[in-house]
Coordinates of C-alpha atoms in Angstrom, one line a residue:
X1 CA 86.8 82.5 108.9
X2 CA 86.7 84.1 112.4
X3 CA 86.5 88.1 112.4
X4 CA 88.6 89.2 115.3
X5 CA 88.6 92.7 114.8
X6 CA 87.5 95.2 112.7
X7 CA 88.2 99.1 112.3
X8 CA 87.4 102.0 110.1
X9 CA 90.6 103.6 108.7
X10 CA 90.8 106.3 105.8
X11 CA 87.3 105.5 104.2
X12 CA 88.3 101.7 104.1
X13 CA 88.0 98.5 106.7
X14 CA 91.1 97.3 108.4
X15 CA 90.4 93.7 109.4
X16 CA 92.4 90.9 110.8
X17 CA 90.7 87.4 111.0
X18 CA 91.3 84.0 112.0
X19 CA 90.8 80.4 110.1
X20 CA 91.9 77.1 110.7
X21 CA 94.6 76.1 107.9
X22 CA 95.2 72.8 106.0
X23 CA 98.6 73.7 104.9
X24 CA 99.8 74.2 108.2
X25 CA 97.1 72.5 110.5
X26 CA 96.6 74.9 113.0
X27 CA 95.0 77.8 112.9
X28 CA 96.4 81.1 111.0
X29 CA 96.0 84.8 112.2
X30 CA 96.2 87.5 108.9
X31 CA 95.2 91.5 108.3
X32 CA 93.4 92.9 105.4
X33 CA 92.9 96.4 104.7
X34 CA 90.7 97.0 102.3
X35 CA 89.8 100.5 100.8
X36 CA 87.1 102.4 100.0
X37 CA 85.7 101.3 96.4
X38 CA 82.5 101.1 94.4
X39 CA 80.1 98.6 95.1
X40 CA 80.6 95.4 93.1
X41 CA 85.0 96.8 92.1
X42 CA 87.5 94.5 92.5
X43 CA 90.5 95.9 93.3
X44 CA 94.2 94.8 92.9
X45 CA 96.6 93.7 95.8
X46 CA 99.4 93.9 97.2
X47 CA 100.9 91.1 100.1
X48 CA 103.2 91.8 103.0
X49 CA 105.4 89.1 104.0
X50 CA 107.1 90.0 107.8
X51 CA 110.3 88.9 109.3
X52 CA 111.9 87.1 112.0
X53 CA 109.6 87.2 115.1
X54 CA 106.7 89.1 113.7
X55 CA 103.3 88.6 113.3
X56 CA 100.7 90.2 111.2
X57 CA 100.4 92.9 113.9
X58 CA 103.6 94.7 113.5
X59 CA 103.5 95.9 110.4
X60 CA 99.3 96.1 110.8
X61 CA 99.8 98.7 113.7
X62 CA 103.6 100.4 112.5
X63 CA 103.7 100.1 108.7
X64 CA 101.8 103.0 107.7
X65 CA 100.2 102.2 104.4
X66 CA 96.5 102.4 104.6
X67 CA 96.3 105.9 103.7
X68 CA 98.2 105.2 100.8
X69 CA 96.4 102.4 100.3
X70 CA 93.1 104.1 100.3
X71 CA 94.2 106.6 97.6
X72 CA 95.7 104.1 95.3
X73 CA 92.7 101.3 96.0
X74 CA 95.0 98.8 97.1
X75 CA 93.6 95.7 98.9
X76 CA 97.2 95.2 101.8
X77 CA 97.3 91.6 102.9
X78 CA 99.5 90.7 105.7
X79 CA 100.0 87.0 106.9
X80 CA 101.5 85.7 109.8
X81 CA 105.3 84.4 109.7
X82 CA 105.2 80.9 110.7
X83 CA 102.5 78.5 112.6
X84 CA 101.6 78.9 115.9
X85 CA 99.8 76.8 118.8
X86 CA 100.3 74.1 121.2
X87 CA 102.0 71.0 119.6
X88 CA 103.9 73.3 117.1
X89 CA 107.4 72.5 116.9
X90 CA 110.2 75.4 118.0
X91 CA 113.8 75.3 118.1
X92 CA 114.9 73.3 120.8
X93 CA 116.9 76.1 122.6
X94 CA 114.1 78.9 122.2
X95 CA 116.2 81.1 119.6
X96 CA 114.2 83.6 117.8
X97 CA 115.6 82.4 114.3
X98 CA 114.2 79.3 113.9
X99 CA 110.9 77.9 114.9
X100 CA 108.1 79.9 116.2
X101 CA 107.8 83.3 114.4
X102 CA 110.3 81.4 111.7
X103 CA 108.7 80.3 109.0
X104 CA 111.1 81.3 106.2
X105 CA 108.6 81.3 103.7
X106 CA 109.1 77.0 102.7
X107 CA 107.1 74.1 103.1
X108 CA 109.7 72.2 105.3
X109 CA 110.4 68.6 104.6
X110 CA 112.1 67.8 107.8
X111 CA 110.3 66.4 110.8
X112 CA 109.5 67.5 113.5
X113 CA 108.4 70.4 111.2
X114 CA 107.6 69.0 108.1
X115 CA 103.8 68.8 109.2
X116 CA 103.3 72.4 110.0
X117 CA 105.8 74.5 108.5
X118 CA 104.1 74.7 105.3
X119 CA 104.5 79.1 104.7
X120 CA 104.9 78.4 101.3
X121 CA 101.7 76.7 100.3
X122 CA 99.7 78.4 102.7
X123 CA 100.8 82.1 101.3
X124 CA 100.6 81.1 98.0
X125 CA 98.1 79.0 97.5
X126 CA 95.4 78.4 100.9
X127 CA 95.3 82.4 101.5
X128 CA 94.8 83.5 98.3
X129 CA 92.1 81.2 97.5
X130 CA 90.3 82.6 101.2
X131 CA 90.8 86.1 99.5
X132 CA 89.5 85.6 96.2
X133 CA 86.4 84.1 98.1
X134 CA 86.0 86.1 101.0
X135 CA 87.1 89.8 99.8
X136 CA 86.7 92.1 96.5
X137 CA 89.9 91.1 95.3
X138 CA 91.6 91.0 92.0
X139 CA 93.9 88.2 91.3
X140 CA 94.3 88.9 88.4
X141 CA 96.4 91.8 89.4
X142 CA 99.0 90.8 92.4
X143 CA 101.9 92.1 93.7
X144 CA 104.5 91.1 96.8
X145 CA 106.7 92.9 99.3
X146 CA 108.0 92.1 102.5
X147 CA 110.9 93.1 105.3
X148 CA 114.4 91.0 106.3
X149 CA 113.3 87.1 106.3
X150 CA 109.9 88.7 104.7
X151 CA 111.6 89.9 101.6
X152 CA 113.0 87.1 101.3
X153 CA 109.9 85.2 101.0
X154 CA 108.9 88.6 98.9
X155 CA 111.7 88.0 96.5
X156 CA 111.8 84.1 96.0
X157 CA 107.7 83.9 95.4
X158 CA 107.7 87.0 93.0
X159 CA 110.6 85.2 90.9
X160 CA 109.2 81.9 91.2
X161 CA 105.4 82.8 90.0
X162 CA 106.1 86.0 87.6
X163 CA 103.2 85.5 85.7
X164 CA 101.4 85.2 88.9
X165 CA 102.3 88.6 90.7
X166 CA 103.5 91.4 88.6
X167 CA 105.6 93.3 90.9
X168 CA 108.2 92.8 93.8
X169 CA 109.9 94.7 96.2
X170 CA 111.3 94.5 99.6
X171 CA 112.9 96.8 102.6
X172 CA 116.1 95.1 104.1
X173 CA 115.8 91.5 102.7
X174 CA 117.5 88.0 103.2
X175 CA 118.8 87.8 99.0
X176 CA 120.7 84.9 99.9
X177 CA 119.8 82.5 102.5
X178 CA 122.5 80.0 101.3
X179 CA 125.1 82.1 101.6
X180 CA 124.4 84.0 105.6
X181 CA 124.2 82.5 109.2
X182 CA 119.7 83.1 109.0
X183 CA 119.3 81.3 105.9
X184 CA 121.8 78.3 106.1
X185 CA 120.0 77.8 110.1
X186 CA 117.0 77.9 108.9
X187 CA 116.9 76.1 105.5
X188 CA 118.9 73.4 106.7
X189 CA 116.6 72.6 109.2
X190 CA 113.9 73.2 107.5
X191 CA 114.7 71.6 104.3
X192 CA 117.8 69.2 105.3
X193 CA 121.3 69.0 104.3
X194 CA 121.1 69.2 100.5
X195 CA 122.0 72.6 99.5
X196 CA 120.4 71.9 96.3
X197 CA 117.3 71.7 97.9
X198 CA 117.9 75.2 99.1
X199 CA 118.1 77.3 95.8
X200 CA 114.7 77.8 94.9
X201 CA 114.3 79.3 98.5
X202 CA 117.8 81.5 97.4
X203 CA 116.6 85.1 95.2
X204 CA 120.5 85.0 94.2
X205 CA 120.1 81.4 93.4
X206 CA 116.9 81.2 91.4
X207 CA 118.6 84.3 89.4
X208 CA 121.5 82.3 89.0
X209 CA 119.3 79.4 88.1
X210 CA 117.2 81.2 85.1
X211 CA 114.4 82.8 87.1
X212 CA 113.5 86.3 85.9
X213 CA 111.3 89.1 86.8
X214 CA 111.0 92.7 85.4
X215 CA 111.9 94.5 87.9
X216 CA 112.7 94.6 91.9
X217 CA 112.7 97.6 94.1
X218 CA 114.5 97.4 97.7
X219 CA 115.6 99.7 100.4
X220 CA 118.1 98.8 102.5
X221 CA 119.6 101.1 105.9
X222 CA 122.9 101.8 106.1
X223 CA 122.8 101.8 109.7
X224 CA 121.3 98.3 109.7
X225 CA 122.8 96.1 112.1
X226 CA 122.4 93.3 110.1
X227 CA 123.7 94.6 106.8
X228 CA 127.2 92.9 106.3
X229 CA 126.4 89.2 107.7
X230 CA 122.8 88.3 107.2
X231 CA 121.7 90.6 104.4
X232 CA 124.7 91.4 102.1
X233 CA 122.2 93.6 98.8
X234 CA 125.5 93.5 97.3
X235 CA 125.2 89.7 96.0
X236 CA 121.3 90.7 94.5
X237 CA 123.0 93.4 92.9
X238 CA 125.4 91.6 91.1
X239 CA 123.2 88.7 90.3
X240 CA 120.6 91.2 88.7
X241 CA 123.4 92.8 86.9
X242 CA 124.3 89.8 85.5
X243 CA 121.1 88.6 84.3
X244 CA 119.8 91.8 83.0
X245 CA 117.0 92.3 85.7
X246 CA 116.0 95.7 86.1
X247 CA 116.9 96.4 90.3
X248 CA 116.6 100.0 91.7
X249 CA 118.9 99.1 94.9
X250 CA 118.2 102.5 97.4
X251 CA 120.8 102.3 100.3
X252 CA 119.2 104.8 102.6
X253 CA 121.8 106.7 105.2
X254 CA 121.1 106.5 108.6
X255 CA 118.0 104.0 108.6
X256 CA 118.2 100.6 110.5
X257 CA 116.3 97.7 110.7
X258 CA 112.8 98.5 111.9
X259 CA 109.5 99.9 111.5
X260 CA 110.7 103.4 111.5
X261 CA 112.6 102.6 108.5
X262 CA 109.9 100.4 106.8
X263 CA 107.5 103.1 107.4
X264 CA 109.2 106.0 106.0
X265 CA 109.4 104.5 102.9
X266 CA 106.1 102.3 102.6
X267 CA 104.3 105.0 100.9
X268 CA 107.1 105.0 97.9
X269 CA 106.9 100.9 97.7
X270 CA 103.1 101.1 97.3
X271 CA 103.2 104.0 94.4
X272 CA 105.7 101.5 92.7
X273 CA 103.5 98.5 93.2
X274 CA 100.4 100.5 92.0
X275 CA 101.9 101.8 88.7
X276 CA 102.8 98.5 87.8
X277 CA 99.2 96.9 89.2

């Protein structure tokens, strides 16, 4: 592991670092803020999934949480989206949803991608391991958030491993790939033409399907530009409602899609996360 940078913030170390990854065979570029503590703590934490075009950076430099962070002693992890590096496969026309910056949060199956757009193994399995080893952190005591195609991958890994993080929430999210313009794009060429294959990358879906979790928090703007085609909270809420999951749905007037929406309410998402941590 590769420092690149590192810098005091609030009485705590924000890092970001480089390593080369199995899963996705190249090499990966993720932050860490990590807050003050007591020699020898272990403290709990919290990952940050991004969305479409993003890196670690943009919510590292706009997200606001590490003076939250340091008063709570969370550990903030925030990987990139998708692979990166010569010889990675993009979408053949350039688009910015699909591809490079893309990742969707799945181990793809398809070629040409199938060999490096592996998000889901290395955000749930190859990082965390390079954590636990690497910095004081608690695995025991893991949560997950993330923004658009990020709380997506927020959502679907906090239902899919419940026992594994114990909180999930998520500002603006995808809820249901299979059912929007984003998610059918990118799972089906991620994952082929089988829409069965697609569910367990669906939050509505794995609902549907039996998965449970005790509770989710999102925000969503009103004024987000995406709201009605690609995001559509309405089919989580229903869902949720149906299954009996516990969903505190904030539709927040005037707020769109970015950073200065994720930001004003980062500090609320990491007081939920630490109550339940």
């Amino acid at each position: 592991m590769e420092t690149v940078s590192l810098n005091q913030a609030f009485g705590g170390t924000q890092g970001v670092y480089r390593h080369a990854s199995s899963a996705t065979g190249t090499d990966m570029v993720f932050s860490v803020y990590v807050p003050p503590h007591e020699p020898g703590a272990r403290l709990p934490v919290v990952w940050y999934l991004s969305g479409l075009t993003c890196t670690h950076a943009n919510v590292t430099e706009k997200g606001e949480y590490r003076r939250a962070c340091a008063e709570l002693g969370l550990i903030f992890v925030a990987p990139d989206t998708s692979p990166r590096g010569e010889g990675v496969p993009d979408d053949a026309d350039g688009a910015y949803d699909f591809g490079l910056g893309a990742g969707f949060y799945v181990d793809a199956t398809q070629p040409p991608f199938a060999d490096n757009y592996r998000m889901w193994s290395y955000v749930t399995e190859e990082l965390p391991a390079l954590l636990e080893a690497q910095f004081p952190a608690d695995m025991d005591r893991q949560s997950i958030m993330g923004h658009s195609m990020g709380g997506h991958g927020a959502l679907t890994i906090g239902l899919s491993l419940p026992d594994r993080f114990k909180a999930a929430s998520a500002f603006a999210p995808i809820v249901a790939p299979s059912q929007v313009p984003w998610g059918q794009k990118a799972l089906a060429g991620y994952l082929g033409a089988d829409q069965a294959a697609w569910r367990r990358h669906d939050a509505v879906a794995l609902i549907e399907d039996g998965a449970r979790i005790g509770a989710l928090l999102v925000d969503q703007g009103e004024a987000d530009s995406f709201l009605a085609e690609q995001l559509r909270p309405e089919l989580l809420a229903e869902a949720c409602r149906a299954a009996g999951i516990d969903l505190t749905l904030r539709m927040q007037p005037g707020y769109d899609h970015s950073y200065y929406f994720i930001s004003t309410f980062m500090e609320d998402h990491l007081r939920w996360h630490a109550a339940r941590l």
